[in-house]
Each structure stands twice: as structure tokens, then as C-alpha cells.
mmCIF file of C-alpha atoms in Angstrom:
data_model
loop_
_atom_site.group_PDB
_atom_site.id
_atom_site.type_symbol
_atom_site.label_atom_id
_atom_site.label_comp_id
_atom_site.label_asym_id
_atom_site.label_seq_id
_atom_site.Cartn_x
_atom_site.Cartn_y
_atom_site.Cartn_z
ATOM 1 C CA LYS A 1 -23.071 93.515 149.767
ATOM 2 C CA ASN A 2 -19.436 93.661 148.656
ATOM 3 C CA GLN A 3 -17.206 93.790 151.724
ATOM 4 C CA VAL A 4 -13.569 93.363 152.662
ATOM 5 C CA GLU A 5 -12.675 92.623 156.280
ATOM 6 C CA GLN A 6 -9.132 92.786 157.596
ATOM 7 C CA SER A 7 -7.603 91.512 160.804
ATOM 8 C CA PRO A 8 -6.069 92.426 163.089
ATOM 9 C CA GLN A 9 -6.913 96.137 163.164
ATOM 10 C CA SER A 10 -3.450 96.874 164.503
ATOM 11 C CA LEU A 11 -0.312 94.938 165.231
ATOM 12 C CA ILE A 12 2.938 95.711 167.022
ATOM 13 C CA ILE A 13 6.010 93.601 166.393
ATOM 14 C CA LEU A 14 9.729 93.795 167.008
ATOM 15 C CA GLU A 15 12.149 94.497 164.216
ATOM 16 C CA GLY A 16 13.320 91.308 162.542
ATOM 17 C CA LYS A 17 10.179 89.330 163.378
ATOM 18 C CA ASN A 18 7.689 87.942 160.880
ATOM 19 C CA CYS A 19 3.976 88.681 160.808
ATOM 20 C CA THR A 20 0.853 87.748 158.861
ATOM 21 C CA LEU A 21 -2.105 89.969 158.061
ATOM 22 C CA GLN A 22 -5.497 88.554 157.109
ATOM 23 C CA CYS A 23 -8.163 89.594 154.623
ATOM 24 C CA ASN A 24 -11.623 88.075 154.050
ATOM 25 C CA TYR A 25 -13.874 89.285 151.262
ATOM 26 C CA THR A 26 -17.367 88.817 149.896
ATOM 27 C CA VAL A 27 -16.913 90.673 146.602
ATOM 28 C CA SER A 28 -18.527 88.845 143.716
ATOM 29 C CA PRO A 29 -17.802 88.316 140.936
ATOM 30 C CA PHE A 30 -14.127 88.456 141.745
ATOM 31 C CA SER A 31 -11.575 90.045 139.435
ATOM 32 C CA ASN A 32 -8.412 90.424 141.450
ATOM 33 C CA LEU A 33 -7.069 91.111 144.916
ATOM 34 C CA ARG A 34 -4.306 93.483 145.745
ATOM 35 C CA TRP A 35 -2.406 94.501 148.828
ATOM 36 C CA TYR A 36 -1.351 98.107 149.277
ATOM 37 C CA LYS A 37 1.047 99.698 151.727
ATOM 38 C CA GLN A 38 0.160 103.197 152.864
ATOM 39 C CA ASP A 39 2.557 105.306 154.846
ATOM 40 C CA THR A 40 0.928 107.941 157.051
ATOM 41 C CA GLY A 41 -0.312 110.862 154.948
ATOM 42 C CA ARG A 42 0.841 109.305 151.673
ATOM 43 C CA GLY A 43 -0.917 107.587 148.823
ATOM 44 C CA PRO A 44 -1.189 103.775 148.823
ATOM 45 C CA VAL A 45 1.494 101.850 146.972
ATOM 46 C CA SER A 46 0.767 98.488 145.392
ATOM 47 C CA LEU A 47 2.607 95.470 146.836
ATOM 48 C CA THR A 48 0.988 92.559 144.991
ATOM 49 C CA ILE A 49 -1.931 91.854 142.687
ATOM 50 C CA MET A 50 -3.413 88.381 142.284
ATOM 51 C CA THR A 51 -6.093 87.041 139.978
ATOM 52 C CA PHE A 52 -8.370 84.066 140.560
ATOM 53 C CA SER A 53 -5.803 81.562 139.270
ATOM 54 C CA GLU A 54 -2.905 82.777 141.397
ATOM 55 C CA ASN A 55 -2.587 81.531 144.954
ATOM 56 C CA THR A 56 0.707 83.094 145.944
ATOM 57 C CA LYS A 57 2.792 86.052 144.882
ATOM 58 C CA SER A 58 5.911 87.567 146.364
ATOM 59 C CA ASN A 59 7.436 91.016 146.295
ATOM 60 C CA GLY A 60 10.691 90.959 148.206
ATOM 61 C CA ARG A 61 9.928 90.321 151.859
ATOM 62 C CA TYR A 62 6.186 90.472 151.188
ATOM 63 C CA THR A 63 4.316 87.297 150.231
ATOM 64 C CA ALA A 64 0.598 87.294 149.549
ATOM 65 C CA THR A 65 -1.586 84.213 149.368
ATOM 66 C CA LEU A 66 -5.080 83.856 147.968
ATOM 67 C CA ASP A 67 -7.684 81.154 148.502
ATOM 68 C CA ALA A 68 -10.472 82.032 146.097
ATOM 69 C CA ASP A 69 -12.635 79.154 147.359
ATOM 70 C CA THR A 70 -12.758 80.443 150.926
ATOM 71 C CA LYS A 71 -12.359 84.082 149.791
ATOM 72 C CA GLN A 72 -9.401 84.659 152.045
ATOM 73 C CA SER A 73 -6.029 86.260 151.538
ATOM 74 C CA SER A 74 -3.031 86.820 153.733
ATOM 75 C CA LEU A 75 0.046 89.032 153.554
ATOM 76 C CA HIS A 76 3.161 87.657 155.195
ATOM 77 C CA ILE A 77 6.021 89.999 156.015
ATOM 78 C CA THR A 78 9.375 88.408 156.641
ATOM 79 C CA ALA A 79 12.202 89.857 158.733
ATOM 80 C CA SER A 80 10.344 93.080 159.424
ATOM 81 C CA GLN A 81 12.078 96.447 159.247
ATOM 82 C CA LEU A 82 11.240 99.774 160.853
ATOM 83 C CA SER A 83 10.207 101.051 157.417
ATOM 84 C CA ASP A 84 7.471 98.417 157.295
ATOM 85 C CA SER A 85 5.514 100.496 159.807
ATOM 86 C CA ALA A 86 2.458 101.517 157.805
ATOM 87 C CA SER A 87 -1.152 100.662 157.088
ATOM 88 C CA TYR A 88 -1.649 97.592 154.910
ATOM 89 C CA ILE A 89 -4.817 97.636 152.896
ATOM 90 C CA CYS A 90 -6.480 94.703 151.195
ATOM 91 C CA VAL A 91 -8.420 95.704 148.097
ATOM 92 C CA VAL A 92 -10.662 93.544 145.949
ATOM 93 C CA SER A 93 -11.589 94.421 142.393
ATOM 94 C CA GLY A 94 -14.846 93.224 140.924
ATOM 95 C CA GLY A 95 -18.426 93.439 142.006
ATOM 96 C CA GLY A 96 -20.081 92.930 138.672
ATOM 97 C CA GLY A 97 -22.391 95.175 136.690
ATOM 98 C CA THR A 98 -20.636 98.122 135.122
ATOM 99 C CA SER A 99 -18.217 98.436 138.020
ATOM 100 C CA TYR A 100 -15.148 97.998 135.882
ATOM 101 C CA GLY A 101 -12.192 98.970 137.957
ATOM 102 C CA LYS A 102 -14.325 99.542 141.031
ATOM 103 C CA LEU A 103 -12.421 98.567 144.101
ATOM 104 C CA THR A 104 -13.668 97.592 147.534
ATOM 105 C CA PHE A 105 -11.223 98.553 150.248
ATOM 106 C CA GLY A 106 -10.624 96.959 153.597
ATOM 107 C CA GLN A 107 -10.165 99.185 156.625
ATOM 108 C CA GLY A 108 -6.490 98.301 156.787
ATOM 109 C CA THR A 109 -4.166 96.832 159.401
ATOM 110 C CA ILE A 110 -1.862 99.301 161.092
ATOM 111 C CA LEU A 111 1.520 97.676 161.577
ATOM 112 C CA THR A 112 4.060 99.179 163.947
ATOM 113 C CA VAL A 113 7.576 97.789 164.016
ATOM 114 C CA HIS A 114 9.600 98.601 167.113
ATOM 115 C CA PRO A 115 13.387 98.426 167.327
ATOM 116 C CA ASP B 1 6.945 108.688 142.888
ATOM 117 C CA SER B 2 3.874 107.170 141.220
ATOM 118 C CA GLY B 3 3.756 109.674 138.364
ATOM 119 C CA VAL B 4 0.328 110.926 139.468
ATOM 120 C CA THR B 5 0.290 114.543 140.589
ATOM 121 C CA GLN B 6 -2.289 116.292 142.723
ATOM 122 C CA THR B 7 -2.703 119.929 143.618
ATOM 123 C CA PRO B 8 -2.934 121.540 146.031
ATOM 124 C CA LYS B 9 -1.280 119.466 148.759
ATOM 125 C CA HIS B 10 -3.200 121.220 151.491
ATOM 126 C CA LEU B 11 -6.393 123.216 151.435
ATOM 127 C CA ILE B 12 -8.060 125.005 154.328
ATOM 128 C CA THR B 13 -11.471 126.528 153.834
ATOM 129 C CA ALA B 14 -14.693 127.341 155.642
ATOM 130 C CA THR B 15 -18.041 125.594 155.753
ATOM 131 C CA GLY B 16 -20.314 126.433 152.860
ATOM 132 C CA GLN B 17 -17.449 127.136 150.489
ATOM 133 C CA ARG B 18 -16.539 125.414 147.220
ATOM 134 C CA VAL B 19 -13.136 124.015 146.278
ATOM 135 C CA THR B 20 -11.581 122.302 143.285
ATOM 136 C CA LEU B 21 -8.985 119.573 143.534
ATOM 137 C CA ARG B 22 -6.844 118.777 140.534
ATOM 138 C CA CYS B 23 -5.227 115.555 139.378
ATOM 139 C CA SER B 24 -2.896 114.751 136.492
ATOM 140 C CA PRO B 25 -2.660 111.025 135.716
ATOM 141 C CA ARG B 26 0.468 109.123 134.776
ATOM 142 C CA SER B 27 1.545 109.630 131.201
ATOM 143 C CA GLY B 28 -0.512 107.315 129.006
ATOM 144 C CA ASP B 29 -3.122 106.414 131.624
ATOM 145 C CA LEU B 30 -6.666 107.024 130.439
ATOM 146 C CA SER B 31 -8.538 106.251 133.638
ATOM 147 C CA VAL B 32 -8.749 108.435 136.729
ATOM 148 C CA TYR B 33 -10.271 107.518 140.076
ATOM 149 C CA TRP B 34 -11.096 109.710 143.055
ATOM 150 C CA TYR B 35 -11.083 108.484 146.653
ATOM 151 C CA GLN B 36 -11.847 110.028 150.018
ATOM 152 C CA GLN B 37 -10.068 108.934 153.186
ATOM 153 C CA SER B 38 -11.384 110.264 156.472
ATOM 154 C CA LEU B 39 -9.669 109.729 159.822
ATOM 155 C CA ASP B 40 -12.203 107.205 161.037
ATOM 156 C CA GLN B 41 -12.781 105.471 157.729
ATOM 157 C CA GLY B 42 -10.783 103.645 155.130
ATOM 158 C CA LEU B 43 -10.494 104.678 151.532
ATOM 159 C CA GLN B 44 -13.877 105.311 149.961
ATOM 160 C CA PHE B 45 -14.216 105.147 146.197
ATOM 161 C CA LEU B 46 -15.958 108.242 144.834
ATOM 162 C CA ILE B 47 -15.932 108.159 141.056
ATOM 163 C CA GLN B 48 -14.045 106.922 138.005
ATOM 164 C CA TYR B 49 -13.515 108.518 134.604
ATOM 165 C CA TYR B 50 -12.149 106.843 131.512
ATOM 166 C CA ASN B 51 -11.005 108.920 128.569
ATOM 167 C CA GLY B 52 -13.316 111.766 129.499
ATOM 168 C CA GLU B 53 -16.409 109.720 130.272
ATOM 169 C CA GLU B 54 -17.789 108.767 133.662
ATOM 170 C CA ARG B 55 -17.285 105.010 134.096
ATOM 171 C CA ALA B 56 -18.267 104.128 137.651
ATOM 172 C CA LYS B 57 -19.743 105.866 140.645
ATOM 173 C CA GLY B 58 -19.197 105.044 144.267
ATOM 174 C CA ASN B 59 -20.194 106.853 147.424
ATOM 175 C CA ILE B 60 -20.052 110.313 145.943
ATOM 176 C CA LEU B 61 -22.306 112.970 147.455
ATOM 177 C CA GLU B 62 -24.514 115.124 145.243
ATOM 178 C CA ARG B 63 -22.543 118.156 146.456
ATOM 179 C CA PHE B 64 -19.466 116.650 144.813
ATOM 180 C CA SER B 65 -18.815 116.442 141.096
ATOM 181 C CA ALA B 66 -15.910 115.569 138.878
ATOM 182 C CA GLN B 67 -14.846 115.737 135.286
ATOM 183 C CA GLN B 68 -12.005 114.593 133.093
ATOM 184 C CA PHE B 69 -10.733 116.942 130.431
ATOM 185 C CA PRO B 70 -9.447 116.187 126.901
ATOM 186 C CA ASP B 71 -5.857 116.339 128.164
ATOM 187 C CA LEU B 72 -6.933 113.628 130.682
ATOM 188 C CA HIS B 73 -6.408 115.665 133.809
ATOM 189 C CA SER B 74 -9.307 115.548 136.213
ATOM 190 C CA GLU B 75 -10.907 117.883 138.703
ATOM 191 C CA LEU B 76 -13.003 117.078 141.736
ATOM 192 C CA ASN B 77 -15.351 119.857 142.781
ATOM 193 C CA LEU B 78 -16.640 119.935 146.333
ATOM 194 C CA SER B 79 -19.365 122.457 147.156
ATOM 195 C CA SER B 80 -21.382 123.538 150.197
ATOM 196 C CA LEU B 81 -18.586 122.121 152.286
ATOM 197 C CA GLU B 82 -19.304 120.679 155.706
ATOM 198 C CA LEU B 83 -17.001 119.894 158.600
ATOM 199 C CA GLY B 84 -17.333 116.203 157.810
ATOM 200 C CA ASP B 85 -15.819 116.718 154.374
ATOM 201 C CA SER B 86 -12.425 117.211 155.978
ATOM 202 C CA ALA B 87 -10.345 114.338 154.671
ATOM 203 C CA LEU B 88 -7.535 113.249 152.420
ATOM 204 C CA TYR B 89 -8.611 113.087 148.801
ATOM 205 C CA PHE B 90 -6.628 110.775 146.579
ATOM 206 C CA CYS B 91 -6.551 110.500 142.864
ATOM 207 C CA ALA B 92 -5.361 107.338 141.136
ATOM 208 C CA SER B 93 -4.834 106.470 137.511
ATOM 209 C CA SER B 94 -4.656 103.304 135.480
ATOM 210 C CA ALA B 95 -4.143 102.426 131.867
ATOM 211 C CA ASP B 96 -7.123 100.192 131.301
ATOM 212 C CA PRO B 97 -10.307 99.972 133.376
ATOM 213 C CA THR B 98 -11.586 96.657 132.065
ATOM 214 C CA SER B 99 -12.273 94.003 134.646
ATOM 215 C CA TYR B 100 -10.225 91.229 133.060
ATOM 216 C CA SER B 101 -6.978 93.115 133.320
ATOM 217 C CA TYR B 102 -4.856 93.699 136.375
ATOM 218 C CA ASN B 103 -6.014 97.285 136.269
ATOM 219 C CA GLU B 104 -3.277 98.370 138.633
ATOM 220 C CA GLN B 105 -3.962 101.804 140.019
ATOM 221 C CA PHE B 106 -1.252 104.276 140.877
ATOM 222 C CA PHE B 107 -2.089 106.759 143.590
ATOM 223 C CA GLY B 108 -1.137 110.375 143.856
ATOM 224 C CA PRO B 109 0.142 111.987 147.070
ATOM 225 C CA GLY B 110 -3.303 113.285 148.000
ATOM 226 C CA THR B 111 -4.844 116.626 148.897
ATOM 227 C CA ARG B 112 -5.558 117.234 152.566
ATOM 228 C CA LEU B 113 -8.750 119.240 152.900
ATOM 229 C CA THR B 114 -9.581 120.928 156.187
ATOM 230 C CA VAL B 115 -12.988 122.530 156.569
ATOM 231 C CA LEU B 116 -13.248 124.920 159.503
#
């Protein structure tokens, strides 16, 4: 069964600190992995997308890593800001068959940044 | 602003009723996806359309149906509504649904459905 597991479920950090969110997946065959940021009540916004051959990708203060062998990814946030408070969702594309574009979503990690 | 529009923003209705949610994709995008996000669950993929044709199906109930029109806008129809259908419904669009592309999806702002 295609699954995406994220940890931790929630995280509280102080403004200016760094943090790392984890994502493990069992989706096969694998197409790509993306991280989304979702503010409360809003639609998800893409942060990074990585294919099998990419093992790191940055978007400003966000850096995602991918280990396709162990099927793990992480999202590192540097020098956190209050506006980083959101749900971060790991999404894996693939799954074979005719599931073109079908995405498997993780449950998300809720990040709260305190001043 | 992702370029994907959804209407209405909020919808309140009663059990047993039928509603229609509307989505207009980004200019040039041929593929539309529908997702449901309940309070206690993450995003659940419902269905995908590409250039008017159904492309992939996820956890969509038989009471739900969707279509994509020639102008590429899409509608999600929810019938015989139950309390548990209360959720945020998101539409996303992408240019190309093929698996070897990045297939980045752009999400709309969502429609919040409340069933009383």
C-alpha cells in the first residue's frame, strides 16, 4: 500500500531557531517528492519538488533532502520566522498503473514558531 | 495567488442536499484535481481530469461526481450530503499529468463545506 508517514506530528520552536521535519514513504514506483506549506484554511503551496536523481534542493530558508534508497526525505528550515507557522506536507507522486499525477499525501507536521 | 479559482468560498447546507463546487484552473493548465481535507484527516485525493477526460480516481464516494468542461473548468457535485462530508475541498491544476514530468500542482483557495 502506498503510504507517506511524517514526523513529528507537531513541533514548537522559538523564532530564529532551525528545525527539521521528516518524511518516510513506501510509494512505488516513485516519480517525485514534494514538500508543501499550508497555512490554516488556505491551499497548499509548493516549496520544493525532487525527482529520483536529486538528493537536495533549496528554496530560500527551506532545504529538502531525499534518499531514494531508504525512501526518506527531510525538510530543514533555517532561522525560522513567525510566518513559518503552518502545516508542512510531504507528498509523493507515483504509485504505478494509470495513476499519472496521483499523489499520496502525508498527514503533515504542524509547526508553530513562537517569538 | 496560485491562479486557480474556486467558488464558492463557503457553503452551508443540510444533510441530504446536493451542492456543486466550481474550479477554474490556471490559464493553460489542462489537468484538474479535486481533494478533500477533513479536520481529522490530511488531504485526500478524489479525482483527476485531463482535458475533459477522467484520468485517475482516488477515494471518491459514489455520491460524489465530477466533470471537466470544454473550457477546462471543473465542477465537483456532492449529493445526499452527510455530516461527515463537512470539509475543505481543494481544486488543483497542472499543465501535464504524465508521470515523468514534475507535474507541479497549483492549489486553489478551497471551498469550505459545512453540512448541518
